[in-house]
C-alpha cells in the first residue's frame, strides 16, 4: 500500500506533547503535528508551567491544538497521564517537545493499521 492508497477508514490518533521550558524547540514539534498530511489528529499539549516563552509559542498555534494547559504538574509522566485522560483517539502518540514527526508519519501509520488491524 502506498501513500495514495489511504483508505476511507481513518483512525483518530491523539498526539500528546509534554513540555516545560523548551521554547527553542517546541515550535518545530507543534508544526510537525499540525502540518501532517493525515487530518484525523487530536493534539494535546501539557505544559508544566513554563516561564521561558514556551506558552507564547503554544498560544500562537492554539487554534490548531485541541487542548492545552499550562500549570505546574508532577513531571513528564504526570503530564502524559493528564493527556491520556483527556484523549479521545483510538491510538496514542507521544511527541517530546524537542522531537518532530516526519510529514507523512500518520498516513503511513493509518495505512499500516488498515493492512494489519
JSON list of N, CA and C in Angstrom, two decimals, residues 20-56:
[
{"chain": "A", "resi": 20, "resn": "UNK", "atom": "N", "xyz": [8.11, 21.59, 29.16]},
{"chain": "A", "resi": 20, "resn": "UNK", "atom": "CA", "xyz": [8.44, 22.52, 30.24]},
{"chain": "A", "resi": 20, "resn": "UNK", "atom": "C", "xyz": [9.69, 23.28, 29.84]},
{"chain": "A", "resi": 21, "resn": "UNK", "atom": "N", "xyz": [9.56, 24.59, 29.71]},
{"chain": "A", "resi": 21, "resn": "UNK", "atom": "CA", "xyz": [10.67, 25.48, 29.36]},
{"chain": "A", "resi": 21, "resn": "UNK", "atom": "C", "xyz": [11.49, 24.95, 28.18]},
{"chain": "A", "resi": 22, "resn": "UNK", "atom": "N", "xyz": [10.85, 24.87, 27.04]},
{"chain": "A", "resi": 22, "resn": "UNK", "atom": "CA", "xyz": [11.51, 24.35, 25.84]},
{"chain": "A", "resi": 22, "resn": "UNK", "atom": "C", "xyz": [11.21, 25.24, 24.63]},
{"chain": "A", "resi": 23, "resn": "UNK", "atom": "N", "xyz": [11.30, 26.55, 24.84]},
{"chain": "A", "resi": 23, "resn": "UNK", "atom": "CA", "xyz": [10.92, 27.49, 23.79]},
{"chain": "A", "resi": 23, "resn": "UNK", "atom": "C", "xyz": [11.75, 27.34, 22.51]},
{"chain": "A", "resi": 24, "resn": "UNK", "atom": "N", "xyz": [12.97, 26.85, 22.63]},
{"chain": "A", "resi": 24, "resn": "UNK", "atom": "CA", "xyz": [13.83, 26.75, 21.45]},
{"chain": "A", "resi": 24, "resn": "UNK", "atom": "C", "xyz": [13.43, 25.63, 20.50]},
{"chain": "A", "resi": 25, "resn": "UNK", "atom": "N", "xyz": [12.61, 24.66, 20.95]},
{"chain": "A", "resi": 25, "resn": "UNK", "atom": "CA", "xyz": [12.24, 23.52, 20.11]},
{"chain": "A", "resi": 25, "resn": "UNK", "atom": "C", "xyz": [10.74, 23.31, 19.93]},
{"chain": "A", "resi": 26, "resn": "UNK", "atom": "N", "xyz": [9.92, 23.83, 20.83]},
{"chain": "A", "resi": 26, "resn": "UNK", "atom": "CA", "xyz": [8.50, 23.49, 20.83]},
{"chain": "A", "resi": 26, "resn": "UNK", "atom": "C", "xyz": [7.80, 23.88, 19.54]},
{"chain": "A", "resi": 27, "resn": "UNK", "atom": "N", "xyz": [8.20, 24.95, 18.91]},
{"chain": "A", "resi": 27, "resn": "UNK", "atom": "CA", "xyz": [7.53, 25.35, 17.68]},
{"chain": "A", "resi": 27, "resn": "UNK", "atom": "C", "xyz": [7.70, 24.30, 16.58]},
{"chain": "A", "resi": 28, "resn": "UNK", "atom": "N", "xyz": [8.90, 23.75, 16.44]},
{"chain": "A", "resi": 28, "resn": "UNK", "atom": "CA", "xyz": [9.13, 22.71, 15.43]},
{"chain": "A", "resi": 28, "resn": "UNK", "atom": "C", "xyz": [8.31, 21.46, 15.75]},
{"chain": "A", "resi": 29, "resn": "UNK", "atom": "N", "xyz": [8.19, 21.13, 17.03]},
{"chain": "A", "resi": 29, "resn": "UNK", "atom": "CA", "xyz": [7.39, 19.97, 17.42]},
{"chain": "A", "resi": 29, "resn": "UNK", "atom": "C", "xyz": [5.92, 20.18, 17.06]},
{"chain": "A", "resi": 30, "resn": "UNK", "atom": "N", "xyz": [5.40, 21.34, 17.42]},
{"chain": "A", "resi": 30, "resn": "UNK", "atom": "CA", "xyz": [4.00, 21.65, 17.11]},
{"chain": "A", "resi": 30, "resn": "UNK", "atom": "C", "xyz": [3.76, 21.61, 15.61]},
{"chain": "A", "resi": 31, "resn": "UNK", "atom": "N", "xyz": [4.62, 22.26, 14.85]},
{"chain": "A", "resi": 31, "resn": "UNK", "atom": "CA", "xyz": [4.46, 22.28, 13.39]},
{"chain": "A", "resi": 31, "resn": "UNK", "atom": "C", "xyz": [4.50, 20.89, 12.78]},
{"chain": "A", "resi": 32, "resn": "UNK", "atom": "N", "xyz": [5.32, 20.00, 13.36]},
{"chain": "A", "resi": 32, "resn": "UNK", "atom": "CA", "xyz": [5.40, 18.65, 12.81]},
{"chain": "A", "resi": 32, "resn": "UNK", "atom": "C", "xyz": [4.10, 17.86, 13.02]},
{"chain": "A", "resi": 33, "resn": "UNK", "atom": "N", "xyz": [3.30, 18.28, 13.97]},
{"chain": "A", "resi": 33, "resn": "UNK", "atom": "CA", "xyz": [1.99, 17.65, 14.19]},
{"chain": "A", "resi": 33, "resn": "UNK", "atom": "C", "xyz": [0.93, 18.33, 13.33]},
{"chain": "A", "resi": 34, "resn": "UNK", "atom": "N", "xyz": [0.85, 19.63, 13.38]},
{"chain": "A", "resi": 34, "resn": "UNK", "atom": "CA", "xyz": [-0.25, 20.32, 12.70]},
{"chain": "A", "resi": 34, "resn": "UNK", "atom": "C", "xyz": [-0.08, 20.35, 11.18]},
{"chain": "A", "resi": 35, "resn": "UNK", "atom": "N", "xyz": [1.11, 20.07, 10.68]},
{"chain": "A", "resi": 35, "resn": "UNK", "atom": "CA", "xyz": [1.33, 20.05, 9.23]},
{"chain": "A", "resi": 35, "resn": "UNK", "atom": "C", "xyz": [1.32, 18.64, 8.65]},
{"chain": "A", "resi": 36, "resn": "UNK", "atom": "N", "xyz": [0.82, 17.68, 9.39]},
{"chain": "A", "resi": 36, "resn": "UNK", "atom": "CA", "xyz": [0.72, 16.31, 8.89]},
{"chain": "A", "resi": 36, "resn": "UNK", "atom": "C", "xyz": [-0.20, 16.25, 7.68]},
{"chain": "A", "resi": 37, "resn": "UNK", "atom": "N", "xyz": [0.07, 15.36, 6.76]},
{"chain": "A", "resi": 37, "resn": "UNK", "atom": "CA", "xyz": [-0.84, 15.12, 5.63]},
{"chain": "A", "resi": 37, "resn": "UNK", "atom": "C", "xyz": [-2.11, 14.42, 6.11]},
{"chain": "A", "resi": 38, "resn": "UNK", "atom": "N", "xyz": [-2.04, 13.70, 7.20]},
{"chain": "A", "resi": 38, "resn": "UNK", "atom": "CA", "xyz": [-3.17, 13.00, 7.81]},
{"chain": "A", "resi": 38, "resn": "UNK", "atom": "C", "xyz": [-3.97, 14.02, 8.61]},
{"chain": "A", "resi": 39, "resn": "UNK", "atom": "N", "xyz": [-5.28, 13.97, 8.51]},
{"chain": "A", "resi": 39, "resn": "UNK", "atom": "CA", "xyz": [-6.06, 15.04, 9.13]},
{"chain": "A", "resi": 39, "resn": "UNK", "atom": "C", "xyz": [-6.93, 14.64, 10.32]},
{"chain": "A", "resi": 40, "resn": "UNK", "atom": "N", "xyz": [-6.91, 13.39, 10.73]},
{"chain": "A", "resi": 40, "resn": "UNK", "atom": "CA", "xyz": [-7.73, 12.99, 11.87]},
{"chain": "A", "resi": 40, "resn": "UNK", "atom": "C", "xyz": [-6.86, 12.85, 13.12]},
{"chain": "A", "resi": 41, "resn": "UNK", "atom": "N", "xyz": [-6.30, 13.99, 13.52]},
{"chain": "A", "resi": 41, "resn": "UNK", "atom": "CA", "xyz": [-5.39, 14.03, 14.66]},
{"chain": "A", "resi": 41, "resn": "UNK", "atom": "C", "xyz": [-5.98, 14.94, 15.74]},
{"chain": "A", "resi": 42, "resn": "UNK", "atom": "N", "xyz": [-5.96, 14.44, 16.95]},
{"chain": "A", "resi": 42, "resn": "UNK", "atom": "CA", "xyz": [-6.29, 15.24, 18.11]},
{"chain": "A", "resi": 42, "resn": "UNK", "atom": "C", "xyz": [-4.95, 15.60, 18.76]},
{"chain": "A", "resi": 43, "resn": "UNK", "atom": "N", "xyz": [-4.73, 16.88, 19.00]},
{"chain": "A", "resi": 43, "resn": "UNK", "atom": "CA", "xyz": [-3.44, 17.29, 19.56]},
{"chain": "A", "resi": 43, "resn": "UNK", "atom": "C", "xyz": [-3.63, 17.92, 20.93]},
{"chain": "A", "resi": 44, "resn": "UNK", "atom": "N", "xyz": [-2.91, 17.37, 21.90]},
{"chain": "A", "resi": 44, "resn": "UNK", "atom": "CA", "xyz": [-2.98, 17.82, 23.29]},
{"chain": "A", "resi": 44, "resn": "UNK", "atom": "C", "xyz": [-1.57, 18.22, 23.73]},
{"chain": "A", "resi": 45, "resn": "UNK", "atom": "N", "xyz": [-1.45, 19.42, 24.30]},
{"chain": "A", "resi": 45, "resn": "UNK", "atom": "CA", "xyz": [-0.17, 19.91, 24.80]},
{"chain": "A", "resi": 45, "resn": "UNK", "atom": "C", "xyz": [-0.33, 20.20, 26.29]},
{"chain": "A", "resi": 46, "resn": "UNK", "atom": "N", "xyz": [0.50, 19.57, 27.09]},
{"chain": "A", "resi": 46, "resn": "UNK", "atom": "CA", "xyz": [0.50, 19.76, 28.54]},
{"chain": "A", "resi": 46, "resn": "UNK", "atom": "C", "xyz": [1.82, 20.43, 28.92]},
{"chain": "A", "resi": 47, "resn": "UNK", "atom": "N", "xyz": [1.72, 21.69, 29.31]},
{"chain": "A", "resi": 47, "resn": "UNK", "atom": "CA", "xyz": [2.89, 22.46, 29.71]},
{"chain": "A", "resi": 47, "resn": "UNK", "atom": "C", "xyz": [2.95, 22.52, 31.23]},
{"chain": "A", "resi": 48, "resn": "UNK", "atom": "N", "xyz": [4.12, 22.28, 31.78]},
{"chain": "A", "resi": 48, "resn": "UNK", "atom": "CA", "xyz": [4.29, 22.23, 33.22]},
{"chain": "A", "resi": 48, "resn": "UNK", "atom": "C", "xyz": [4.48, 23.56, 33.91]},
{"chain": "A", "resi": 49, "resn": "UNK", "atom": "N", "xyz": [4.04, 24.65, 33.27]},
{"chain": "A", "resi": 49, "resn": "UNK", "atom": "CA", "xyz": [4.17, 25.98, 33.87]},
{"chain": "A", "resi": 49, "resn": "UNK", "atom": "C", "xyz": [5.41, 26.71, 33.40]},
{"chain": "A", "resi": 50, "resn": "UNK", "atom": "N", "xyz": [5.72, 26.61, 32.15]},
{"chain": "A", "resi": 50, "resn": "UNK", "atom": "CA", "xyz": [6.93, 27.22, 31.58]},
{"chain": "A", "resi": 50, "resn": "UNK", "atom": "C", "xyz": [6.97, 28.74, 31.81]},
{"chain": "A", "resi": 51, "resn": "UNK", "atom": "N", "xyz": [8.19, 29.24, 31.94]},
{"chain": "A", "resi": 51, "resn": "UNK", "atom": "CA", "xyz": [8.40, 30.68, 32.16]},
{"chain": "A", "resi": 51, "resn": "UNK", "atom": "C", "xyz": [9.36, 31.27, 31.14]},
{"chain": "A", "resi": 52, "resn": "UNK", "atom": "N", "xyz": [9.67, 30.53, 30.08]},
{"chain": "A", "resi": 52, "resn": "UNK", "atom": "CA", "xyz": [10.71, 30.94, 29.13]},
{"chain": "A", "resi": 52, "resn": "UNK", "atom": "C", "xyz": [10.19, 31.37, 27.75]},
{"chain": "A", "resi": 53, "resn": "UNK", "atom": "N", "xyz": [8.90, 31.56, 27.60]},
{"chain": "A", "resi": 53, "resn": "UNK", "atom": "CA", "xyz": [8.34, 31.90, 26.30]},
{"chain": "A", "resi": 53, "resn": "UNK", "atom": "C", "xyz": [7.66, 30.74, 25.60]},
{"chain": "A", "resi": 54, "resn": "UNK", "atom": "N", "xyz": [7.73, 29.56, 26.17]},
{"chain": "A", "resi": 54, "resn": "UNK", "atom": "CA", "xyz": [7.08, 28.38, 25.59]},
{"chain": "A", "resi": 54, "resn": "UNK", "atom": "C", "xyz": [5.58, 28.62, 25.42]},
{"chain": "A", "resi": 55, "resn": "UNK", "atom": "N", "xyz": [4.94, 29.19, 26.42]},
{"chain": "A", "resi": 55, "resn": "UNK", "atom": "CA", "xyz": [3.49, 29.39, 26.38]},
{"chain": "A", "resi": 55, "resn": "UNK", "atom": "C", "xyz": [3.11, 30.34, 25.25]},
{"chain": "A", "resi": 56, "resn": "UNK", "atom": "N", "xyz": [3.93, 31.34, 24.98]},
{"chain": "A", "resi": 56, "resn": "UNK", "atom": "CA", "xyz": [3.65, 32.26, 23.87]},
{"chain": "A", "resi": 56, "resn": "UNK", "atom": "C", "xyz": [3.63, 31.51, 22.54]}
]
